[in-house]
Amino acid sequence: MESVRYGENIMLCKNHYEALLNLKRTYKEWFKAFGSISLNEYLRKVSRLNISGKWVREVASSILEGKLTFQ
């Protein structure tokens, strides 16, 4: 599977990288829709949604656990 460099020392598979980009894009949309939502609250909510895909849930969990940054 193709990998994408994220930051200096992190390689993500293409699916996880796309999930990360989607999380970043939709965070902006959620922030506008809810007026104000913290990044952690957003990630917790997204990771619990049944409609969130496996890759999105895994990336959100990795960010919440401090394994991945939301640059």
Short mmCIF file of C-alpha atoms in Angstrom, two decimals:
data_model
loop_
_atom_site.label_atom_id
_atom_site.label_comp_id
_atom_site.label_asym_id
_atom_site.label_seq_id
_atom_site.Cartn_x
_atom_site.Cartn_y
_atom_site.Cartn_z
CA MET A 1 0.00 0.00 0.00
CA GLU A 2 1.23 3.48 -0.83
CA SER A 3 2.48 5.60 2.08
CA VAL A 4 2.45 9.36 2.52
CA ARG A 5 4.86 11.32 4.70
CA TYR A 6 3.12 13.39 7.36
CA GLY A 7 5.42 15.72 9.23
CA GLU A 8 9.05 14.82 9.73
CA ASN A 9 8.88 11.30 11.13
CA ILE A 10 5.43 9.91 10.42
CA MET A 11 4.38 7.79 7.47
CA LEU A 12 0.68 7.12 6.95
CA CYS A 13 -0.94 4.78 4.49
CA LYS A 14 -2.90 6.60 1.83
CA ASN A 15 -6.24 5.71 3.50
CA HIS A 16 -5.22 7.12 6.88
CA TYR A 17 -3.79 10.23 5.22
CA GLU A 18 -7.07 10.84 3.35
CA ALA A 19 -8.96 10.31 6.61
CA LEU A 20 -6.74 12.92 8.29
CA LEU A 21 -7.40 15.41 5.49
CA ASN A 22 -11.14 14.77 5.79
CA LEU A 23 -11.00 15.31 9.56
CA LYS A 24 -9.25 18.64 9.04
CA ARG A 25 -11.73 19.77 6.40
CA THR A 26 -14.81 18.74 8.36
CA TYR A 27 -13.50 20.24 11.62
CA LYS A 28 -13.76 23.66 9.98
CA GLU A 29 -17.34 22.87 8.94
CA TRP A 30 -18.30 21.63 12.42
CA PHE A 31 -16.68 24.69 14.00
CA LYS A 32 -18.83 26.97 11.84
CA ALA A 33 -21.99 24.92 12.39
CA PHE A 34 -21.68 24.64 16.18
CA GLY A 35 -20.28 28.12 16.72
CA SER A 36 -17.41 26.75 18.74
CA ILE A 37 -16.25 23.19 19.33
CA SER A 38 -12.89 22.14 20.71
CA LEU A 39 -10.71 19.85 18.66
CA ASN A 40 -10.85 17.13 21.33
CA GLU A 41 -14.65 17.30 21.56
CA TYR A 42 -14.91 17.11 17.76
CA LEU A 43 -12.58 14.10 17.60
CA ARG A 44 -14.44 12.30 20.40
CA LYS A 45 -17.79 12.86 18.67
CA VAL A 46 -16.52 11.82 15.24
CA SER A 47 -14.87 8.68 16.62
CA ARG A 48 -18.22 7.59 18.15
CA LEU A 49 -20.36 8.19 15.05
CA ASN A 50 -21.52 5.03 13.32
CA ILE A 51 -21.28 6.81 9.97
CA SER A 52 -17.58 7.58 10.48
CA GLY A 53 -15.41 5.17 8.57
CA LYS A 54 -12.82 2.87 10.11
CA TRP A 55 -9.89 5.00 8.93
CA VAL A 56 -11.40 8.20 10.32
CA ARG A 57 -12.09 6.58 13.69
CA GLU A 58 -8.53 5.22 13.86
CA VAL A 59 -6.96 8.58 13.00
CA ALA A 60 -9.21 10.44 15.46
CA SER A 61 -8.27 7.97 18.21
CA SER A 62 -4.57 8.32 17.39
CA ILE A 63 -4.79 12.10 17.69
CA LEU A 64 -6.69 11.88 20.98
CA GLU A 65 -4.08 9.43 22.34
CA GLY A 66 -1.24 11.76 21.32
CA LYS A 67 0.20 9.32 18.76
CA LEU A 68 -0.50 11.71 15.89
CA THR A 69 -0.69 15.48 15.70
CA PHE A 70 -3.39 17.57 14.07
CA GLN A 71 -1.10 20.02 12.25
#
